[in-house]
Coordinates of C-alpha atoms in Angstrom, one line a residue:
X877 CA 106.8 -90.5 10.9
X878 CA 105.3 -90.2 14.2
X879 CA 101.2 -90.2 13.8
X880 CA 99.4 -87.6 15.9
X881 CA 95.6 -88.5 14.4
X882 CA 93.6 -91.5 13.4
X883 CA 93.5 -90.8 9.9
X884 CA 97.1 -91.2 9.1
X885 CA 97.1 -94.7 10.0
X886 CA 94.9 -95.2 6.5
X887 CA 97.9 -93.8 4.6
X888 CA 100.5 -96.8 6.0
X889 CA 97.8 -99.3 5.5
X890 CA 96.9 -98.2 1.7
X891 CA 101.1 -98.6 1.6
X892 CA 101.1 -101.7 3.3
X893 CA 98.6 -104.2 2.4
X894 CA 97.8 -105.9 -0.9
X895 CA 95.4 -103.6 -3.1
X896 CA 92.7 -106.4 -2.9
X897 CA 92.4 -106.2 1.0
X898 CA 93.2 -102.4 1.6
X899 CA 90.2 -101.6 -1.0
X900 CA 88.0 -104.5 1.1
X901 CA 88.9 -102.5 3.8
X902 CA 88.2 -98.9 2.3
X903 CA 85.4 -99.3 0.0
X904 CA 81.4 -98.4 -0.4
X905 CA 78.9 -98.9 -2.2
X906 CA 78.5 -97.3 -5.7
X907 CA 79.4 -93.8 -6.1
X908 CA 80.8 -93.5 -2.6
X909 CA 78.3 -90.9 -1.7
X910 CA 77.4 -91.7 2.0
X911 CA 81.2 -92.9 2.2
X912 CA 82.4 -89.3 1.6
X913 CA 79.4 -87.9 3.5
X914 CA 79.8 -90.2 6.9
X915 CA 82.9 -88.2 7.4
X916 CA 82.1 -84.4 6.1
X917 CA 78.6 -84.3 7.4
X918 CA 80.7 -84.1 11.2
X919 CA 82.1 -80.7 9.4
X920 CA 78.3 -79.0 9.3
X921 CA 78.6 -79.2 13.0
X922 CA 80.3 -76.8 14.8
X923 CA 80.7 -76.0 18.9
X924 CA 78.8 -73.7 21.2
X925 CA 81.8 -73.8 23.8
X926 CA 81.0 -72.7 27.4
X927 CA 83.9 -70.9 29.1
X928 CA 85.4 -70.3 32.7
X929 CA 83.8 -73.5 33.9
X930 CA 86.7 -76.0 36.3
X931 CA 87.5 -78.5 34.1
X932 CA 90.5 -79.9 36.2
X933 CA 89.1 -83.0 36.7
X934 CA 87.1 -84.8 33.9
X935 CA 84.8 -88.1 33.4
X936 CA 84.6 -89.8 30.2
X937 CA 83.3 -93.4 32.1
X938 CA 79.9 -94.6 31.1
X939 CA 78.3 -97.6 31.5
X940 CA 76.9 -99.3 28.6
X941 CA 73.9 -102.1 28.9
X942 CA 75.1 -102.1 32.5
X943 CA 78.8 -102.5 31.7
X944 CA 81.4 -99.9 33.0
X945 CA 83.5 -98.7 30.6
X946 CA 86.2 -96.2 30.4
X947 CA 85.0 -94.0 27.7
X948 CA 82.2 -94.1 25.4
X949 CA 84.5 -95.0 22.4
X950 CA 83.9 -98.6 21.3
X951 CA 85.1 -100.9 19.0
X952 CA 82.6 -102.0 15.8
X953 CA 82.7 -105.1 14.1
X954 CA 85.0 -105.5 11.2
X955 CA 85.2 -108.9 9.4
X956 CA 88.7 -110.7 8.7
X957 CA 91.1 -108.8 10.9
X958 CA 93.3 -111.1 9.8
X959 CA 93.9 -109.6 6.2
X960 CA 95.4 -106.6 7.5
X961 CA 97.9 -108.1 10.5
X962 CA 98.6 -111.8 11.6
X963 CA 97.1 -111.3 15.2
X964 CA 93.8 -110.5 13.9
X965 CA 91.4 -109.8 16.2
X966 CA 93.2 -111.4 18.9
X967 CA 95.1 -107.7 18.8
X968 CA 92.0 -105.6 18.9
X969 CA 90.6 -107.5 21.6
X970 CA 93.7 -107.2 23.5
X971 CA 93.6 -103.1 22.5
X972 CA 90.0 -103.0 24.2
X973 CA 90.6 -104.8 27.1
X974 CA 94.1 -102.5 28.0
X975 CA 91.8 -99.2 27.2
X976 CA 89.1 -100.1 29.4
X977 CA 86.3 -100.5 26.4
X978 CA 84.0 -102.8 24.4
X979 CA 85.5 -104.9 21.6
X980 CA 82.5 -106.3 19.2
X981 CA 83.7 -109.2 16.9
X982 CA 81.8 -109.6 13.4
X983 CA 80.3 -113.6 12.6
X984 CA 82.8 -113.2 9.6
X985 CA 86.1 -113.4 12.0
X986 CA 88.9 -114.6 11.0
X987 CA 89.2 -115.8 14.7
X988 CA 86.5 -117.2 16.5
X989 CA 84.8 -116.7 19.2
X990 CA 86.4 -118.8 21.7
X991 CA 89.6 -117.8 20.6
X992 CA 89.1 -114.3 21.1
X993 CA 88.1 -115.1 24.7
X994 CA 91.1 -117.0 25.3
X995 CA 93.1 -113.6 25.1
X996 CA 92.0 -112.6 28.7
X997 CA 89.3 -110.4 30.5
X998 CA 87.2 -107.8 28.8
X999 CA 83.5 -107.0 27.7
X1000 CA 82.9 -107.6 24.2
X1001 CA 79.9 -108.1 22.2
X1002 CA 79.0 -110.8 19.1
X1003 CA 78.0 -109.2 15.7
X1004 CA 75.1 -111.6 14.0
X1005 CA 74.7 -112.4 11.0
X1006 CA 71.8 -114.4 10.4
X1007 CA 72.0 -117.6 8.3
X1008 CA 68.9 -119.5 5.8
X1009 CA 70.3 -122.4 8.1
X1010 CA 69.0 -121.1 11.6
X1011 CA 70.8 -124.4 13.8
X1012 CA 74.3 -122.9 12.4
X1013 CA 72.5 -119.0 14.5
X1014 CA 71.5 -120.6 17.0
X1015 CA 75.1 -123.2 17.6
X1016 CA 77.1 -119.8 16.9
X1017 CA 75.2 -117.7 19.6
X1018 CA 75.3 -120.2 22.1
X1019 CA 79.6 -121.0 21.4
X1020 CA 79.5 -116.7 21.5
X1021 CA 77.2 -117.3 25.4
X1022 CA 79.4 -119.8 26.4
X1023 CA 82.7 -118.0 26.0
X1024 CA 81.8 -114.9 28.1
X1025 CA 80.5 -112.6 25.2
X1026 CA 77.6 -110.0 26.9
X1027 CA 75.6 -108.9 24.0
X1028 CA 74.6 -109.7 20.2
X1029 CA 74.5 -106.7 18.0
X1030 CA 72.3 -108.1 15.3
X1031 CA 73.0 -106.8 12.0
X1032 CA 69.7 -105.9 9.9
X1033 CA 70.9 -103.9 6.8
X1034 CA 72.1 -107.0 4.8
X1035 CA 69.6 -109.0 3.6
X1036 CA 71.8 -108.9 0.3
X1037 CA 75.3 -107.3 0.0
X1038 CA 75.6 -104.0 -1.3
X1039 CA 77.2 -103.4 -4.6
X1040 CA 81.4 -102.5 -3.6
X1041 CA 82.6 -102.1 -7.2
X1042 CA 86.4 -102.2 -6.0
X1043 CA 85.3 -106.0 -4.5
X1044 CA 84.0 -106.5 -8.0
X1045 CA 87.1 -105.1 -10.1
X1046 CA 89.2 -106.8 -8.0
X1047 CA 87.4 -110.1 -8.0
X1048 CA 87.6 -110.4 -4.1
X1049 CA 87.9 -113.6 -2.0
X1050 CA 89.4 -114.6 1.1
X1051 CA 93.4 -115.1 1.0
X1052 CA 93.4 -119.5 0.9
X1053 CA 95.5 -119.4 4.4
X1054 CA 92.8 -117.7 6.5
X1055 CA 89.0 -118.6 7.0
X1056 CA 85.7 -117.5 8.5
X1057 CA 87.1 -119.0 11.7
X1058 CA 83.6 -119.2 13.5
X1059 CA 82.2 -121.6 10.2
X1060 CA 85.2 -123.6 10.0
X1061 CA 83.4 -126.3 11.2
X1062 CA 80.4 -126.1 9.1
X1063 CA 81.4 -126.0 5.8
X1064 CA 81.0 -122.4 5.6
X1065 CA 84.3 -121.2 6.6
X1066 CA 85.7 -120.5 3.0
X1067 CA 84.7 -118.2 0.3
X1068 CA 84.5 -119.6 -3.3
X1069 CA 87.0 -117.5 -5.8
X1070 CA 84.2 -116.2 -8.5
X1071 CA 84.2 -113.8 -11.2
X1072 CA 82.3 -111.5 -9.0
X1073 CA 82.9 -110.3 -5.3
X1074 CA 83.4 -113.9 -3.5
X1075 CA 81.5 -112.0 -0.5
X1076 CA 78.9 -111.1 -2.7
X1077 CA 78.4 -114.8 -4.1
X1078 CA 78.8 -116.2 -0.4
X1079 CA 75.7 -113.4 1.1
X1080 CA 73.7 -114.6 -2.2
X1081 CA 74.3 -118.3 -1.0
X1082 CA 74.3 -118.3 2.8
X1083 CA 72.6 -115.1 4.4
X1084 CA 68.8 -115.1 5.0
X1085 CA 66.9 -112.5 2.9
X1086 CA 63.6 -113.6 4.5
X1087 CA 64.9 -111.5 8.1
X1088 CA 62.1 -109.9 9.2
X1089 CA 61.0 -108.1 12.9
X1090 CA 60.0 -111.8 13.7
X1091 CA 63.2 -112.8 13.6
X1092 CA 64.3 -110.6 16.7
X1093 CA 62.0 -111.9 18.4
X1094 CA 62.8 -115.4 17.8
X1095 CA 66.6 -114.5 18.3
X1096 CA 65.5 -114.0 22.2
X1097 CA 63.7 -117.5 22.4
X1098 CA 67.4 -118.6 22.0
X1099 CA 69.3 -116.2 24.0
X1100 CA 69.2 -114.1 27.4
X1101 CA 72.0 -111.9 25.7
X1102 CA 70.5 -108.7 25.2
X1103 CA 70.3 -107.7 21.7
X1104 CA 71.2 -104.4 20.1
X1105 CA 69.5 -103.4 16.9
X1106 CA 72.2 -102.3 14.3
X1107 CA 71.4 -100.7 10.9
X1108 CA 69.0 -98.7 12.3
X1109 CA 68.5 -95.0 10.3
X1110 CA 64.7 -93.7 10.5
X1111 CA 62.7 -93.5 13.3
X1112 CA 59.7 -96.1 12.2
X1113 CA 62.6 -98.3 12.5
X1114 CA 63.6 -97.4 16.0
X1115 CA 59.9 -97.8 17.5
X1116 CA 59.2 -101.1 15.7
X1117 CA 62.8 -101.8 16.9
X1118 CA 62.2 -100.9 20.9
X1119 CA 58.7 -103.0 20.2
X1120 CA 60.6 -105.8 19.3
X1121 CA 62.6 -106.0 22.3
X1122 CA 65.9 -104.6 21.6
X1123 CA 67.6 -103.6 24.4
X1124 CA 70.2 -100.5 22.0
X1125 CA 69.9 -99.5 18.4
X1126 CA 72.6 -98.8 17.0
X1127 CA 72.5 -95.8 13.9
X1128 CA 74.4 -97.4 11.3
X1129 CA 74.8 -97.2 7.6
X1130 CA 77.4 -100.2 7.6
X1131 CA 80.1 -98.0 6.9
X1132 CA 78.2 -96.9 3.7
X1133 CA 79.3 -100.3 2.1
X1134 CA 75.2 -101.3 1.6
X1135 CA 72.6 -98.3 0.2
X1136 CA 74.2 -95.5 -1.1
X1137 CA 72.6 -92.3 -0.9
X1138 CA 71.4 -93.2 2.8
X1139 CA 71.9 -90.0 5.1
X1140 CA 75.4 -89.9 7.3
X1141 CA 74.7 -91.5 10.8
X1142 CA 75.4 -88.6 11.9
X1143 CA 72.7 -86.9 10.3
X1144 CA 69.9 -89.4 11.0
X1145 CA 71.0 -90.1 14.7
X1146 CA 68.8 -87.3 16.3
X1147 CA 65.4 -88.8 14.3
X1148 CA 66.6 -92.3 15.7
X1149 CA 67.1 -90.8 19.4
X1150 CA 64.1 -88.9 19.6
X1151 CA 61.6 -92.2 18.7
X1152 CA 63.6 -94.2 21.0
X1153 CA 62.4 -91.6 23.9
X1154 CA 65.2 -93.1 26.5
X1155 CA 63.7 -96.3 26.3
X1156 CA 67.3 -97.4 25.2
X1157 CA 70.3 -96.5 24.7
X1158 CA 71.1 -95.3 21.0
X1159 CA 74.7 -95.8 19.6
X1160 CA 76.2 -94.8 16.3
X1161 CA 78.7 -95.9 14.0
X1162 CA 80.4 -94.7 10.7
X1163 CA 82.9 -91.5 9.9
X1164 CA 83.9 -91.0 13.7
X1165 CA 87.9 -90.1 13.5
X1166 CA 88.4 -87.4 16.2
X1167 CA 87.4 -86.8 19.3
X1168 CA 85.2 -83.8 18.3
X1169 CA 83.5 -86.0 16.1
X1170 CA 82.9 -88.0 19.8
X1171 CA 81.8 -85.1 21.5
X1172 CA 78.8 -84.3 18.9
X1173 CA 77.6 -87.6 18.1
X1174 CA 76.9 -87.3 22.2
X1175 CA 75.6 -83.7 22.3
X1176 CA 72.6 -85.4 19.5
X1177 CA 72.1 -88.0 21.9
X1178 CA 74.1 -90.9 21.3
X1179 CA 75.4 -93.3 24.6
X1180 CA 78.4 -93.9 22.7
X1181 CA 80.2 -94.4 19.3
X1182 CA 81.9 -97.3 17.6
X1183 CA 84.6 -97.4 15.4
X1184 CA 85.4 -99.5 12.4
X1185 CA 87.8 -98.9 9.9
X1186 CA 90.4 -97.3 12.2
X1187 CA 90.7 -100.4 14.2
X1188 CA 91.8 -102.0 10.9
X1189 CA 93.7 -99.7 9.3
X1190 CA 95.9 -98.9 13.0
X1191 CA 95.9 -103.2 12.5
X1192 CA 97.2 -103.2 9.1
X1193 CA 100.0 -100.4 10.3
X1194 CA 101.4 -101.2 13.8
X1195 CA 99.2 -104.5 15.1
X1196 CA 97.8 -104.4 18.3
X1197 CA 99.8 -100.9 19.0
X1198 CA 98.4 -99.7 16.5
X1199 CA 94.8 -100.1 17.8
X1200 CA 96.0 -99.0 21.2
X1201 CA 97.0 -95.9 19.9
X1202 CA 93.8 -95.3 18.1
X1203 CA 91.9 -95.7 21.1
X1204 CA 94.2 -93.8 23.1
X1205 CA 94.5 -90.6 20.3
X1206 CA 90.5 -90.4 20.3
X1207 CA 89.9 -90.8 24.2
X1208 CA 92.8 -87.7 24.4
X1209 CA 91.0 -85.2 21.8
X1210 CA 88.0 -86.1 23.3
X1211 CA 88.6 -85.4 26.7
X1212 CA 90.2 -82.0 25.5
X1213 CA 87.2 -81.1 23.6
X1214 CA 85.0 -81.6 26.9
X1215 CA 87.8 -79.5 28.5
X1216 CA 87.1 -76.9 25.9
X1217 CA 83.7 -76.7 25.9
X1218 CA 82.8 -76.7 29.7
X1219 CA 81.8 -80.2 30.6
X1220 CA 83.3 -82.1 33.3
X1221 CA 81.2 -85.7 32.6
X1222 CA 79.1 -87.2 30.4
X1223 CA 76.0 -86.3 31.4
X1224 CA 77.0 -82.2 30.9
X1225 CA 77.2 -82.7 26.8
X1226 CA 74.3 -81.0 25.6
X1227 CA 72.4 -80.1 22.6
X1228 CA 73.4 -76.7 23.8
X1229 CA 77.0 -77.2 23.2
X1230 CA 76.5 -77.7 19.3
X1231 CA 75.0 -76.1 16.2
X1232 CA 74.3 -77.6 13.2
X1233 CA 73.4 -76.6 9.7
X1234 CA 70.1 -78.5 9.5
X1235 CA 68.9 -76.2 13.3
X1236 CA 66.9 -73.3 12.4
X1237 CA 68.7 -70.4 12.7
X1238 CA 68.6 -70.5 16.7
X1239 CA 68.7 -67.4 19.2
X1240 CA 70.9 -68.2 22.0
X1241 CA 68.7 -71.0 24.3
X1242 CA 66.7 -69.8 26.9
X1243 CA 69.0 -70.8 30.3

């Protein structure tokens, strides 16, 4: 079957890989609520398309914390790439560097950092989680420095795992032949079978519940890196964020896998944009699967996107291909929906070229 959109890959992966990993993979917290509504909340936003412009030639390039990139569709964290293919994250870091883009690897890899580096050239970015033990933080972010990594995205909605009932059902662990590849050498590289979510049990045992604002500024006493801000969904947050030092935020509900009931990113990225003030740059994450869905995540103000679960599921289906593809499908639609709607770069997305349900009803803006 030949796939023409991102979403399809999720039906070969669901074939493909064992039940225990694919619902890992798939999975939130609870009831699914923000799950479902990450994705439809996209649907309550529709285009105000501006016609007879020349849109023969078109420029998706950004640069992002002073990196050029080729379009502002990145790569998010997702931990244990190696569940769903062999080549792991070596294959999505491969996939970023041929597309031109930013590959972030998650502190629970099931390839490490230096590994990842040893694939070749390209900008990617460390996900942190921080540890009670703050040596193993401050040994991972120097190995993540030293092998050519250019920013930490510093996870703060996870002081405690979030309640994934299918990781519960399923009594979820790591598969015995793969660890947490950036721990292996401090004891902390496997997960403990339980009769609970083995993630669960190893967040209770090993993640820091005490992280506080404090903390970010302590993580720049140890690092030059600049640090983005992710988990971010009000706009108290954002200011106390910026005030902290962060140099991005990035709007995230963790792929609605820790609070349910927390707003869409999508829905709480324009609060989070307009605290920030353009002090930095504000990314999102969570839901994006077309190009359209690109396109308005950037007309509320958003520098860029990230992308999470398609990287995995594109993994699971056709390895590194697979991710390539993904990459390549989303850059296409969203260059055609710039086409479509009248702007050439970047910088011509608007708040003009969408609607959405939550505007009051809105006259046509003044020119």
């Amino acid at each position: 079957m030949e796939i023409t959109n991102v979403s399809e890959y999720e039906v070969i992966a669901k074939e493909k890989l064992p039940k225990m990993v694919y619902d890992y993979y798939a999975s939130g917290a609870e009831d699914q609520w923000t799950l479902k509504e990450n994705r439809n909340a996209f649907s309550r936003i529709l285009f105000r398309p501006r016609i007879l412009i020349d849109v023969s030639k078109i420029d998706m390039t950004t640069t992002v914390l002073g990196f050029k990139i080729s379009m502002p569709i990145m790569i998010a964290p997702t931990a244990m790439q190696k569940m769903a293919h062999p080549d792991g994250e070596y294959a999505t870091a491969r996939a970023a560097s041929a597309a031109g883009t930013i590959m972030t690897l998650s502190s629970w890899a099931t390839s490490s950092v230096e590994e990842v580096a040893s694939t070749g050239p390209g900008i990617r970015f460390f996900q942190l989680y921080v540890y009670k033990d703050r040596n193993v933080v401050a040994q991972l972010v120097r190995r993540a420095e030293r092998a050519g990594f250019k920013a930490i995205a510093l996870t703060v909605d996870t002081p405690r795992l979030g309640r994934r009932e299918a990781d519960i059902k399923n009594r979820f662990t790591l598969p015995p032949f793969l660890t947490l590849k950036n721990f292996e050498g401090l004891n902390l590289g496997k997960m403990d079978k339980t009769d609970d979510s083995g993630l669960a049990s190893y967040v209770a045992g090993q993640i820091d519940r005490t992280l506080s604002w404090k903390d970010v500024k302590w993580l720049q006493t140890i690092t030059s890196l600049p640090i983005l801000v992710k988990g971010v969904l009000t706009g108290e947050d954002a200011r106390l964020a910026i005030e902290s030092g962060a140099a991005g935020i990035i709007v995230s509900n963790h792929g609605a896998r820790q609070l349910d009931y927390v707003p869409a990113t999508i829905m709480a990225l324009e609060e989070v944009v307009k605290a920030a003030q353009g002090r930095v740059p504000v990314f999102l994450d969570g839901g994006v699967r077309r190009g359209t869905d690109v396109f308005k995540a950037l007309a509320l103000g958003a520098s860029g996107i990230f992308i999470g679960r398609p990287v995995v599921f594109s993994l699971a289906a056709e390895g590194e291909a697979g991710v390539r593809k993904v990459l390549q499908m989303l850059r296409d639609e969203f260059e055609l929906t710039m086409a479509l709607s009248g702007c050439r770069s970047l910088k011509e997305i608007t708040r003009n070229h969408i609607v959405a349900d939550w505007d009051q009803p809105r006259l046509v803006p003044r020119l």
